[in-house]
Short mmCIF file of C-alpha atoms in Angstrom, two decimals:
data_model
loop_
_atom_site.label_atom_id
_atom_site.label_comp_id
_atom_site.label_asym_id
_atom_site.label_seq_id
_atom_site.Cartn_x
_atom_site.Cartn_y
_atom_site.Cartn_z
CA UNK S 1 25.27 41.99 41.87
CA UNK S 2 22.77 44.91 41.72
CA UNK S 3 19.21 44.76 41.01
CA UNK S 4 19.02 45.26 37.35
CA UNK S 5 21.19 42.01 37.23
CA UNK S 6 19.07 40.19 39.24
CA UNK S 7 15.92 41.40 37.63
CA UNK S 8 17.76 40.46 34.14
CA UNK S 9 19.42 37.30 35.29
CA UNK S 10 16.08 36.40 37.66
CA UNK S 11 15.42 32.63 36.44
CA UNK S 12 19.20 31.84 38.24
CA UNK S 13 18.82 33.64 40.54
CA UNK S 14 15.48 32.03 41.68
CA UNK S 15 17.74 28.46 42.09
CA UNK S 16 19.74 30.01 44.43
CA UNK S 17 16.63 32.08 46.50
CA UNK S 18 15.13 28.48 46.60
CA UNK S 19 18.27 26.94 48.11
CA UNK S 20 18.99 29.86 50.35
CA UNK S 21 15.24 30.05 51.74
CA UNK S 22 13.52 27.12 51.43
CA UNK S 23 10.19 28.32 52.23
CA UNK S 24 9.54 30.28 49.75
CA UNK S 25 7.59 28.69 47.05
CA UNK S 26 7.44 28.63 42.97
CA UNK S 27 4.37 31.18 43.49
CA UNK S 28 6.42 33.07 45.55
CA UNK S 29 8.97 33.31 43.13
CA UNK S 30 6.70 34.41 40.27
CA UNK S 31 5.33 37.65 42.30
CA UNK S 32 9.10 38.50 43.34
CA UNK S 33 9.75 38.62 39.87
CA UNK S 34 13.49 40.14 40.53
CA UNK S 35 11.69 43.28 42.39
CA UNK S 36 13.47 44.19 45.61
CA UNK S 37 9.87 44.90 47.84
CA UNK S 38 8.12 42.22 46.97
CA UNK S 39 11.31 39.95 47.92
CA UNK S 40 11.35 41.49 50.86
CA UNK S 41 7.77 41.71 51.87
CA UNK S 42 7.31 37.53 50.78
CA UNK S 43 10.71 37.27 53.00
CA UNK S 44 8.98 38.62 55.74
CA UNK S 45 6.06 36.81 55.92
CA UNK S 46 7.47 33.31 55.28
CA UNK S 47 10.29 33.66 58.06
CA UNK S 48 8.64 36.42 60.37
CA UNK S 49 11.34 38.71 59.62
CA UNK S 50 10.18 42.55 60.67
CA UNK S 51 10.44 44.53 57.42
CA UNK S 52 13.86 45.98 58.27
CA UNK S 53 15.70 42.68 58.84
CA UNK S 54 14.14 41.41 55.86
CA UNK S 55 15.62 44.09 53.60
CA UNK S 56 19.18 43.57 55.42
CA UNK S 57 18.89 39.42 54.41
CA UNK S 58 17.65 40.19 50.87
CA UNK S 59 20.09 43.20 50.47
CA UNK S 60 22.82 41.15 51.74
CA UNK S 61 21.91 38.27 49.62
CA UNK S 62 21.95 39.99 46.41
CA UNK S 63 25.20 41.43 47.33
CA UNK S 64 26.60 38.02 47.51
CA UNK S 65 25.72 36.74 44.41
CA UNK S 66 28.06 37.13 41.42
CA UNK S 67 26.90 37.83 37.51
CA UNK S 68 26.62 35.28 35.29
CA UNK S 69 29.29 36.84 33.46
CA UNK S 70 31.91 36.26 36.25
CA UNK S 71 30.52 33.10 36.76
CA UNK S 72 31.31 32.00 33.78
CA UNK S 73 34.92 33.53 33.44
CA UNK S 74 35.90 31.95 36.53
CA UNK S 75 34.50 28.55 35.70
CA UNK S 76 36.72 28.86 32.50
CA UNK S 77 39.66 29.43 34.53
CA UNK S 78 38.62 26.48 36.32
CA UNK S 79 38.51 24.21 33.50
CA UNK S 80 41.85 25.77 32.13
CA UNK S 81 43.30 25.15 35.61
CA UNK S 82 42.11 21.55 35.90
CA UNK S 83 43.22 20.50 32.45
CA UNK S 84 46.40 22.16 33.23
CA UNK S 85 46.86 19.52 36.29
CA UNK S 86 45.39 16.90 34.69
CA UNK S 87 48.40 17.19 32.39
CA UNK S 88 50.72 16.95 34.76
CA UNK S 89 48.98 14.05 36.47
CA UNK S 90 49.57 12.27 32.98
CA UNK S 91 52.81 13.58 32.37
CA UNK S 92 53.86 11.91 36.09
CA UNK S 93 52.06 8.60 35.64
CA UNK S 94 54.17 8.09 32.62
CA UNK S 95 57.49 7.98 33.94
#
């Protein structure tokens, strides 16, 4: 992900910055607002981080995280794959 998508996408990404980094709080997440600095400046200060290893976390992070667009194609190809077993599962149980 880049950080137009997380600017754009910001309210999920904000779940996963809370699960990732527990100590930073809803007002914390209000300021960061999807901006790259002021991630990495509230980053900082919550976990002591010199500026430079906070912008490796937070550029790493973002990096990591997938658009909701793929998200949501694999998730499909989850379901399709899951009804596809659970098919079989029935097919077997009625022999």
């Amino acid at each position: 992900m880049n950080w137009k998508q997380v600017k754009q996408q910001w309210p999920s990404v904000e779940a996963v910055v809370r699960r990732t980094w527990g100590r930073i709080d809803e007002a914390d997440l209000t300021m960061i607002h999807g901006e790259r600095d002021s991630f990495t400046r509230v980053l900082a200060q919550r976990y002591g981080y010199v500026e430079a290893v906070a912008e490796q976390k937070v550029d790493a992070f973002v990096e990591g995280l997938q658009p909701e667009k793929s998200r949501r194609m694999s998730l499909t190809h989850l379901f399709h794959l899951l009804k596809d077993y659970w098919g079989h599962v029935q097919a077997l149980s009625r022999r």
